[in-house]
Amino acid sequence: MQLSNQDLSQLNEDDLLNLPEEDLRYLSIKLLNDLKEARERMSQNSRNSSRPPSSEKPWDKNKDKENNQSTDKSDAPSETNKSDNNSPPIKKDEQSSTPPSDSGQKARSPGKQPGAQGYGRTQKLTITDYQNHYPKCCIDCKQPIDAGQAIAYAAYTSIDVEWADPQNPGIRLTNTKHTLHEAGCSCGKTTRAEVSRSSHAQLPTITRTEWRLVGPGLASMIVCLAYRMRLSRERIREFLYDWLAIELSVGTINNTLHESGAAAMPIEDELIQEVMNSALLHVDETSWQEHTTLLWLWVFSTNRVVAYWIATRSAELIDNLLGNDYDGCLMTDGYSVYRRYLNRLRCWAHLLRKAEGIKESLDKEAQIFGQQTLDLLGTLIKAVRDAREMPPDTLLSETYCLELVLYQQLCEQMKSHAHKKAAALATEMLNDWQAIFQVLDQPHQPLTNNEAERALRHWVILRRISYGTRTEDGSRVFAILVSVIETCRKREQSPWVYLAAVIASQRSGLPVPALPDVRVSE
């Protein structure tokens, strides 16, 4: 905008009537440009810009649908509406506190106060199984210990669910009582059976231990409810009580999610290796709120894995993950940090949306440029699709050499145009020329980055519901768990059975099982 709000607030009808003719003309030009830009912004939707469909009103969607049906159909590829420009609002701090009194007394911190009476678990479930844990050898002399002389010193219960199968459908709830024993040795030392405890280097504050009320299967179910079904902690608590008659606190549910993420953290190395070994890598990012800090949720999708990380929108994550060693093909949008990789493809859906918006602008030259861009890309899209059935050595860049040269000259003219969006698209086409039109000589490669955008869509909806995460640990837990979920789904394997096995292994101090391989169709 050329005129600010302050400029407009100081203008009135008398000022315009008293302005000299020359000054009035200059002011009219500014007002005209601002009006055109405002109208163009008002006409933006998910079809001609990067605005998500959720930002449109229902009646506007129906109107666009009617307009689309009345226009000629294009050969352009189906566009996945990008959601990464839809930044979630910053959620206000929900921690309530009592304002300080006039006497200068410190504000009361949220939650349970130091010295306040605690509350134990009141629900008593029927025990379905008993497991005794005995020390195997003396902690001092390493001699075997006779379990018959052991006595119990502690116990805990673990609630779990058993997986259904086609012959026995339904969910069966179990409540196992674990009893820990201690025994003396002839050397005079007393040895106790201990539960395994450990933590991951990236999540040192989260303990993985067998001493848990929530068993591995139930923990996997809670992860499913929280992330796949997008339920809040309170709604999970309500579901478990209404359907399984299990009383769990919100804190227990939250701790279960964090422990599950810590248990899955060693899988990150396997995900990184799969990403590095991929021949084609789809990358995209969308905004993510971590309490009051604006970060970005990154996705790296291959034909075998989908990996997520939450980090800043900079080259740091790309450098740490891919570095200079990645030799595959990178499919991305127009973000500048990707340009360091020469073997790169550009998403044409983004270019088509931008060209559509420019075609609908109020500037005559910009309209022509937008239409010419749409015509060229539409022709090339049809040619690429047809070339996929031709010999692999077909070079479309030679076939359409003249059209590309003329369009490149047009972009050179338009990059300094007064219409900002038209100039920006022309500059973008020139900067990413090789990445955009590389697909003409490699028609087997994809035309869009829909693979990565689809991988983000579910979590964008979750972000709008939950307003992101609250802590750094919460962001790490979220990223690794959704990576496991989406990778298992891509391989057509149950993420919940695998995640339960991971949690059980980590609680016992055993290595995590490898990610399940792609299911072979029978």
mmCIF file of N, CA and C in Angstrom, residues 315-413:
data_model
loop_
_atom_site.group_PDB
_atom_site.id
_atom_site.type_symbol
_atom_site.label_atom_id
_atom_site.label_comp_id
_atom_site.label_asym_id
_atom_site.label_seq_id
_atom_site.Cartn_x
_atom_site.Cartn_y
_atom_site.Cartn_z
ATOM 1 N N ALA A 315 17.797 -22.308 7.089
ATOM 2 C CA ALA A 315 18.569 -23.369 6.442
ATOM 3 C C ALA A 315 19.199 -24.326 7.449
ATOM 4 N N GLU A 316 19.062 -24.048 8.743
ATOM 5 C CA GLU A 316 19.758 -24.849 9.749
ATOM 6 C C GLU A 316 19.314 -26.311 9.714
ATOM 7 N N LEU A 317 17.999 -26.560 9.693
ATOM 8 C CA LEU A 317 17.522 -27.940 9.686
ATOM 9 C C LEU A 317 17.942 -28.667 8.415
ATOM 10 N N ILE A 318 17.836 -27.991 7.266
ATOM 11 C CA ILE A 318 18.234 -28.601 5.995
ATOM 12 C C ILE A 318 19.713 -28.962 6.028
ATOM 13 N N ASP A 319 20.536 -28.058 6.556
ATOM 14 C CA ASP A 319 21.977 -28.319 6.622
ATOM 15 C C ASP A 319 22.287 -29.481 7.556
ATOM 16 N N ASN A 320 21.635 -29.512 8.724
ATOM 17 C CA ASN A 320 21.909 -30.581 9.694
ATOM 18 C C ASN A 320 21.434 -31.933 9.191
ATOM 19 N N LEU A 321 20.331 -31.953 8.461
ATOM 20 C CA LEU A 321 19.762 -33.225 8.022
ATOM 21 C C LEU A 321 20.386 -33.726 6.726
ATOM 22 N N LEU A 322 20.412 -32.875 5.704
ATOM 23 C CA LEU A 322 20.898 -33.298 4.395
ATOM 24 C C LEU A 322 22.356 -32.934 4.147
ATOM 25 N N GLY A 323 22.765 -31.759 4.643
ATOM 26 C CA GLY A 323 24.144 -31.321 4.414
ATOM 27 C C GLY A 323 24.445 -31.238 2.933
ATOM 28 N N ASN A 324 25.654 -31.623 2.577
ATOM 29 C CA ASN A 324 26.070 -31.656 1.178
ATOM 30 C C ASN A 324 26.154 -33.075 0.644
ATOM 31 N N ASP A 325 25.694 -34.052 1.439
ATOM 32 C CA ASP A 325 25.842 -35.458 1.057
ATOM 33 C C ASP A 325 24.634 -36.000 0.308
ATOM 34 N N TYR A 326 23.517 -35.309 0.357
ATOM 35 C CA TYR A 326 22.325 -35.854 -0.290
ATOM 36 C C TYR A 326 22.451 -35.715 -1.799
ATOM 37 N N ASP A 327 22.318 -36.818 -2.505
ATOM 38 C CA ASP A 327 22.470 -36.802 -3.962
ATOM 39 C C ASP A 327 21.196 -37.186 -4.685
ATOM 40 N N GLY A 328 20.067 -37.246 -3.959
ATOM 41 C CA GLY A 328 18.796 -37.537 -4.606
ATOM 42 C C GLY A 328 18.175 -36.279 -5.185
ATOM 43 N N CYS A 329 16.939 -36.418 -5.638
ATOM 44 C CA CYS A 329 16.207 -35.303 -6.235
ATOM 45 C C CYS A 329 15.266 -34.707 -5.198
ATOM 46 N N LEU A 330 15.273 -33.390 -5.078
ATOM 47 C CA LEU A 330 14.502 -32.685 -4.063
ATOM 48 C C LEU A 330 13.315 -31.994 -4.718
ATOM 49 N N MET A 331 12.084 -32.328 -4.260
ATOM 50 C CA MET A 331 10.875 -31.642 -4.732
ATOM 51 C C MET A 331 10.436 -30.648 -3.669
ATOM 52 N N THR A 332 10.366 -29.360 -4.015
ATOM 53 C CA THR A 332 10.097 -28.314 -3.023
ATOM 54 C C THR A 332 9.199 -27.246 -3.614
ATOM 55 N N ASP A 333 8.885 -26.257 -2.766
ATOM 56 C CA ASP A 333 8.245 -25.038 -3.243
ATOM 57 C C ASP A 333 9.342 -24.012 -3.546
ATOM 58 N N GLY A 334 8.997 -22.730 -3.560
ATOM 59 C CA GLY A 334 9.965 -21.707 -3.977
ATOM 60 C C GLY A 334 10.810 -21.120 -2.873
ATOM 61 N N TYR A 335 10.806 -21.730 -1.669
ATOM 62 C CA TYR A 335 11.584 -21.186 -0.560
ATOM 63 C C TYR A 335 13.076 -21.194 -0.922
ATOM 64 N N SER A 336 13.742 -20.066 -0.666
ATOM 65 C CA SER A 336 15.104 -19.857 -1.176
ATOM 66 C C SER A 336 16.138 -20.805 -0.580
ATOM 67 N N VAL A 337 15.913 -21.366 0.619
ATOM 68 C CA VAL A 337 16.940 -22.211 1.237
ATOM 69 C C VAL A 337 17.160 -23.501 0.453
ATOM 70 N N TYR A 338 16.206 -23.870 -0.405
ATOM 71 C CA TYR A 338 16.353 -25.113 -1.170
ATOM 72 C C TYR A 338 17.232 -24.931 -2.405
ATOM 73 N N ARG A 339 17.546 -23.694 -2.768
ATOM 74 C CA ARG A 339 18.225 -23.450 -4.045
ATOM 75 C C ARG A 339 19.664 -23.935 -4.069
ATOM 76 N N ARG A 340 20.209 -24.264 -2.897
ATOM 77 C CA ARG A 340 21.590 -24.750 -2.885
ATOM 78 C C ARG A 340 21.702 -26.150 -3.488
ATOM 79 N N TYR A 341 20.568 -26.864 -3.602
ATOM 80 C CA TYR A 341 20.570 -28.202 -4.189
ATOM 81 C C TYR A 341 20.209 -28.094 -5.667
ATOM 82 N N LEU A 342 21.188 -28.399 -6.506
ATOM 83 C CA LEU A 342 21.013 -28.217 -7.945
ATOM 84 C C LEU A 342 20.031 -29.233 -8.519
ATOM 85 N N ASN A 343 20.040 -30.456 -7.977
ATOM 86 C CA ASN A 343 19.135 -31.488 -8.478
ATOM 87 C C ASN A 343 17.791 -31.333 -7.756
ATOM 88 N N ARG A 344 17.014 -30.363 -8.230
ATOM 89 C CA ARG A 344 15.784 -29.993 -7.531
ATOM 90 C C ARG A 344 14.638 -29.834 -8.524
ATOM 91 N N LEU A 345 13.428 -30.146 -8.046
ATOM 92 C CA LEU A 345 12.206 -29.957 -8.812
ATOM 93 C C LEU A 345 11.334 -28.926 -8.113
ATOM 94 N N ARG A 346 10.571 -28.165 -8.891
ATOM 95 C CA ARG A 346 9.653 -27.181 -8.335
ATOM 96 C C ARG A 346 8.220 -27.647 -8.502
ATOM 97 N N CYS A 347 7.419 -27.353 -7.497
ATOM 98 C CA CYS A 347 6.002 -27.686 -7.538
ATOM 99 C C CYS A 347 5.272 -26.732 -8.485
ATOM 100 N N TRP A 348 4.627 -27.277 -9.514
ATOM 101 C CA TRP A 348 3.931 -26.440 -10.480
ATOM 102 C C TRP A 348 2.587 -25.962 -9.956
ATOM 103 N N ALA A 349 2.012 -26.642 -8.979
ATOM 104 C CA ALA A 349 0.713 -26.214 -8.444
ATOM 105 C C ALA A 349 0.816 -24.813 -7.842
ATOM 106 N N HIS A 350 1.940 -24.530 -7.162
ATOM 107 C CA HIS A 350 2.143 -23.193 -6.596
ATOM 108 C C HIS A 350 2.190 -22.140 -7.706
ATOM 109 N N LEU A 351 2.886 -22.452 -8.789
ATOM 110 C CA LEU A 351 3.020 -21.498 -9.887
ATOM 111 C C LEU A 351 1.675 -21.260 -10.566
ATOM 112 N N LEU A 352 0.892 -22.327 -10.713
ATOM 113 C CA LEU A 352 -0.423 -22.186 -11.342
ATOM 114 C C LEU A 352 -1.347 -21.304 -10.512
ATOM 115 N N ARG A 353 -1.314 -21.477 -9.202
ATOM 116 C CA ARG A 353 -2.164 -20.656 -8.333
ATOM 117 C C ARG A 353 -1.758 -19.183 -8.409
ATOM 118 N N LYS A 354 -0.447 -18.934 -8.405
ATOM 119 C CA LYS A 354 0.007 -17.550 -8.482
ATOM 120 C C LYS A 354 -0.357 -16.929 -9.829
ATOM 121 N N ALA A 355 -0.199 -17.692 -10.903
ATOM 122 C CA ALA A 355 -0.549 -17.176 -12.228
ATOM 123 C C ALA A 355 -2.048 -16.920 -12.326
ATOM 124 N N GLU A 356 -2.856 -17.779 -11.709
ATOM 125 C CA GLU A 356 -4.308 -17.585 -11.707
ATOM 126 C C GLU A 356 -4.682 -16.289 -10.988
ATOM 127 N N GLY A 357 -3.998 -16.023 -9.856
ATOM 128 C CA GLY A 357 -4.267 -14.787 -9.128
ATOM 129 C C GLY A 357 -3.880 -13.558 -9.915
ATOM 130 N N ILE A 358 -2.757 -13.625 -10.648
ATOM 131 C CA ILE A 358 -2.312 -12.485 -11.449
ATOM 132 C C ILE A 358 -3.250 -12.270 -12.639
ATOM 133 N N LYS A 359 -3.748 -13.364 -13.207
ATOM 134 C CA LYS A 359 -4.688 -13.238 -14.328
ATOM 135 C C LYS A 359 -5.973 -12.521 -13.892
ATOM 136 N N GLU A 360 -6.347 -12.681 -12.632
ATOM 137 C CA GLU A 360 -7.564 -12.057 -12.124
ATOM 138 C C GLU A 360 -7.306 -10.678 -11.499
ATOM 139 N N SER A 361 -6.085 -10.164 -11.657
ATOM 140 C CA SER A 361 -5.771 -8.841 -11.112
ATOM 141 C C SER A 361 -6.425 -7.759 -11.965
ATOM 142 N N LEU A 362 -6.230 -6.493 -11.558
ATOM 143 C CA LEU A 362 -6.849 -5.369 -12.255
ATOM 144 C C LEU A 362 -5.868 -4.614 -13.146
ATOM 145 N N ASP A 363 -4.663 -5.149 -13.269
ATOM 146 C CA ASP A 363 -3.661 -4.532 -14.134
ATOM 147 C C ASP A 363 -3.658 -5.264 -15.472
ATOM 148 N N LYS A 364 -3.813 -4.532 -16.578
ATOM 149 C CA LYS A 364 -3.939 -5.146 -17.901
ATOM 150 C C LYS A 364 -2.718 -5.984 -18.266
ATOM 151 N N GLU A 365 -1.523 -5.408 -18.104
ATOM 152 C CA GLU A 365 -0.308 -6.143 -18.463
ATOM 153 C C GLU A 365 -0.104 -7.355 -17.562
ATOM 154 N N ALA A 366 -0.424 -7.206 -16.288
ATOM 155 C CA ALA A 366 -0.310 -8.346 -15.378
ATOM 156 C C ALA A 366 -1.287 -9.445 -15.764
ATOM 157 N N GLN A 367 -2.498 -9.080 -16.177
ATOM 158 C CA GLN A 367 -3.479 -10.068 -16.621
ATOM 159 C C GLN A 367 -2.948 -10.870 -17.804
ATOM 160 N N ILE A 368 -2.349 -10.180 -18.755
ATOM 161 C CA ILE A 368 -1.812 -10.860 -19.943
ATOM 162 C C ILE A 368 -0.681 -11.809 -19.542
ATOM 163 N N PHE A 369 0.195 -11.343 -18.646
ATOM 164 C CA PHE A 369 1.313 -12.185 -18.195
ATOM 165 C C PHE A 369 0.795 -13.431 -17.472
ATOM 166 N N GLY A 370 -0.206 -13.260 -16.610
ATOM 167 C CA GLY A 370 -0.773 -14.409 -15.909
ATOM 168 C C GLY A 370 -1.385 -15.411 -16.865
ATOM 169 N N GLN A 371 -2.106 -14.922 -17.893
ATOM 170 C CA GLN A 371 -2.726 -15.823 -18.868
ATOM 171 C C GLN A 371 -1.668 -16.544 -19.696
ATOM 172 N N GLN A 372 -0.621 -15.844 -20.103
ATOM 173 C CA GLN A 372 0.446 -16.483 -20.883
ATOM 174 C C GLN A 372 1.152 -17.555 -20.064
ATOM 175 N N THR A 373 1.351 -17.294 -18.758
ATOM 176 C CA THR A 373 1.967 -18.300 -17.894
ATOM 177 C C THR A 373 1.088 -19.538 -17.780
ATOM 178 N N LEU A 374 -0.206 -19.318 -17.599
ATOM 179 C CA LEU A 374 -1.133 -20.451 -17.510
ATOM 180 C C LEU A 374 -1.166 -21.246 -18.816
ATOM 181 N N ASP A 375 -1.163 -20.557 -19.938
ATOM 182 C CA ASP A 375 -1.198 -21.243 -21.241
ATOM 183 C C ASP A 375 0.049 -22.098 -21.438
ATOM 184 N N LEU A 376 1.223 -21.520 -21.135
ATOM 185 C CA LEU A 376 2.469 -22.269 -21.323
ATOM 186 C C LEU A 376 2.526 -23.487 -20.402
ATOM 187 N N LEU A 377 2.238 -23.281 -19.119
ATOM 188 C CA LEU A 377 2.305 -24.399 -18.180
ATOM 189 C C LEU A 377 1.269 -25.467 -18.519
ATOM 190 N N GLY A 378 0.072 -25.053 -18.929
ATOM 191 C CA GLY A 378 -0.941 -26.024 -19.323
ATOM 192 C C GLY A 378 -0.501 -26.868 -20.501
ATOM 193 N N THR A 379 0.129 -26.243 -21.500
ATOM 194 C CA THR A 379 0.642 -26.989 -22.662
ATOM 195 C C THR A 379 1.730 -27.968 -22.248
ATOM 196 N N LEU A 380 2.646 -27.512 -21.403
ATOM 197 C CA LEU A 380 3.756 -28.363 -20.991
ATOM 198 C C LEU A 380 3.282 -29.508 -20.095
ATOM 199 N N ILE A 381 2.266 -29.272 -19.280
ATOM 200 C CA ILE A 381 1.742 -30.335 -18.429
ATOM 201 C C ILE A 381 1.206 -31.482 -19.281
ATOM 202 N N LYS A 382 0.441 -31.138 -20.301
ATOM 203 C CA LYS A 382 -0.091 -32.173 -21.199
ATOM 204 C C LYS A 382 1.045 -32.903 -21.910
ATOM 205 N N ALA A 383 2.078 -32.158 -22.306
ATOM 206 C CA ALA A 383 3.205 -32.778 -23.006
ATOM 207 C C ALA A 383 3.960 -33.734 -22.085
ATOM 208 N N VAL A 384 4.149 -33.339 -20.818
ATOM 209 C CA VAL A 384 4.858 -34.209 -19.857
ATOM 210 C C VAL A 384 4.074 -35.487 -19.620
ATOM 211 N N ARG A 385 2.764 -35.365 -19.482
ATOM 212 C CA ARG A 385 1.943 -36.563 -19.255
ATOM 213 C C ARG A 385 1.986 -37.497 -20.452
ATOM 214 N N ASP A 386 1.956 -36.933 -21.638
ATOM 215 C CA ASP A 386 2.039 -37.772 -22.840
ATOM 216 C C ASP A 386 3.412 -38.415 -22.972
ATOM 217 N N ALA A 387 4.465 -37.684 -22.554
ATOM 218 C CA ALA A 387 5.835 -38.202 -22.699
ATOM 219 C C ALA A 387 6.109 -39.379 -21.774
ATOM 220 N N ARG A 388 5.310 -39.567 -20.736
ATOM 221 C CA ARG A 388 5.528 -40.690 -19.824
ATOM 222 C C ARG A 388 5.270 -42.031 -20.493
ATOM 223 N N GLU A 389 4.588 -42.006 -21.631
ATOM 224 C CA GLU A 389 4.353 -43.224 -22.390
ATOM 225 C C GLU A 389 5.292 -43.339 -23.586
ATOM 226 N N MET A 390 6.225 -42.399 -23.701
ATOM 227 C CA MET A 390 7.192 -42.407 -24.802
ATOM 228 C C MET A 390 8.531 -42.965 -24.325
ATOM 229 N N PRO A 391 9.505 -43.122 -25.228
ATOM 230 C CA PRO A 391 10.837 -43.584 -24.817
ATOM 231 C C PRO A 391 11.451 -42.658 -23.781
ATOM 232 N N PRO A 392 12.259 -43.199 -22.857
ATOM 233 C CA PRO A 392 12.792 -42.376 -21.759
ATOM 234 C C PRO A 392 13.753 -41.283 -22.193
ATOM 235 N N ASP A 393 14.278 -41.350 -23.413
ATOM 236 C CA ASP A 393 15.240 -40.333 -23.855
ATOM 237 C C ASP A 393 14.562 -39.151 -24.548
ATOM 238 N N THR A 394 13.235 -39.037 -24.432
ATOM 239 C CA THR A 394 12.517 -37.921 -25.053
ATOM 240 C C THR A 394 12.850 -36.622 -24.319
ATOM 241 N N LEU A 395 13.276 -35.590 -25.082
ATOM 242 C CA LEU A 395 13.663 -34.307 -24.497
ATOM 243 C C LEU A 395 12.646 -33.249 -24.918
ATOM 244 N N LEU A 396 11.727 -32.948 -24.027
ATOM 245 C CA LEU A 396 10.703 -31.950 -24.334
ATOM 246 C C LEU A 396 11.273 -30.534 -24.364
ATOM 247 N N SER A 397 12.399 -30.325 -23.672
ATOM 248 C CA SER A 397 12.997 -28.983 -23.680
ATOM 249 C C SER A 397 13.440 -28.580 -25.069
ATOM 250 N N GLU A 398 13.803 -29.538 -25.898
ATOM 251 C CA GLU A 398 14.173 -29.233 -27.276
ATOM 252 C C GLU A 398 12.932 -29.010 -28.136
ATOM 253 N N THR A 399 11.883 -29.773 -27.850
ATOM 254 C CA THR A 399 10.651 -29.629 -28.618
ATOM 255 C C THR A 399 10.025 -28.253 -28.405
ATOM 256 N N TYR A 400 10.076 -27.778 -27.169
ATOM 257 C CA TYR A 400 9.452 -26.496 -26.831
ATOM 258 C C TYR A 400 10.497 -25.416 -26.568
ATOM 259 N N CYS A 401 11.610 -25.511 -27.258
ATOM 260 C CA CYS A 401 12.712 -24.567 -27.049
ATOM 261 C C CYS A 401 12.283 -23.133 -27.359
ATOM 262 N N LEU A 402 11.597 -22.902 -28.491
ATOM 263 C CA LEU A 402 11.205 -21.556 -28.894
ATOM 264 C C LEU A 402 10.224 -20.959 -27.887
ATOM 265 N N GLU A 403 9.227 -21.745 -27.443
ATOM 266 C CA GLU A 403 8.248 -21.240 -26.470
ATOM 267 C C GLU A 403 8.918 -20.844 -25.164
ATOM 268 N N LEU A 404 9.923 -21.635 -24.736
ATOM 269 C CA LEU A 404 10.619 -21.335 -23.488
ATOM 270 C C LEU A 404 11.468 -20.077 -23.612
ATOM 271 N N VAL A 405 12.108 -19.894 -24.768
ATOM 272 C CA VAL A 405 12.936 -18.700 -24.966
ATOM 273 C C VAL A 405 12.069 -17.445 -24.947
ATOM 274 N N LEU A 406 10.939 -17.496 -25.624
ATOM 275 C CA LEU A 406 10.038 -16.341 -25.646
ATOM 276 C C LEU A 406 9.481 -16.039 -24.259
ATOM 277 N N TYR A 407 9.145 -17.088 -23.518
ATOM 278 C CA TYR A 407 8.610 -16.859 -22.176
ATOM 279 C C TYR A 407 9.692 -16.323 -21.235
ATOM 280 N N GLN A 408 10.921 -16.782 -21.410
ATOM 281 C CA GLN A 408 12.012 -16.273 -20.582
ATOM 282 C C GLN A 408 12.237 -14.782 -20.848
ATOM 283 N N GLN A 409 12.130 -14.378 -22.090
ATOM 284 C CA GLN A 409 12.256 -12.952 -22.424
ATOM 285 C C GLN A 409 11.108 -12.153 -21.799
ATOM 286 N N LEU A 410 9.924 -12.742 -21.797
ATOM 287 C CA LEU A 410 8.781 -12.074 -21.177
ATOM 288 C C LEU A 410 9.004 -11.893 -19.676
ATOM 289 N N CYS A 411 9.566 -12.912 -19.024
ATOM 290 C CA CYS A 411 9.850 -12.804 -17.585
ATOM 291 C C CYS A 411 10.894 -11.730 -17.315
ATOM 292 N N GLU A 412 11.878 -11.603 -18.183
ATOM 293 C CA GLU A 412 12.888 -10.563 -18.017
ATOM 294 C C GLU A 412 12.244 -9.168 -18.081
ATOM 295 N N GLN A 413 11.234 -9.017 -18.948
ATOM 296 C CA GLN A 413 10.553 -7.732 -19.044
ATOM 297 C C GLN A 413 9.670 -7.471 -17.821
#
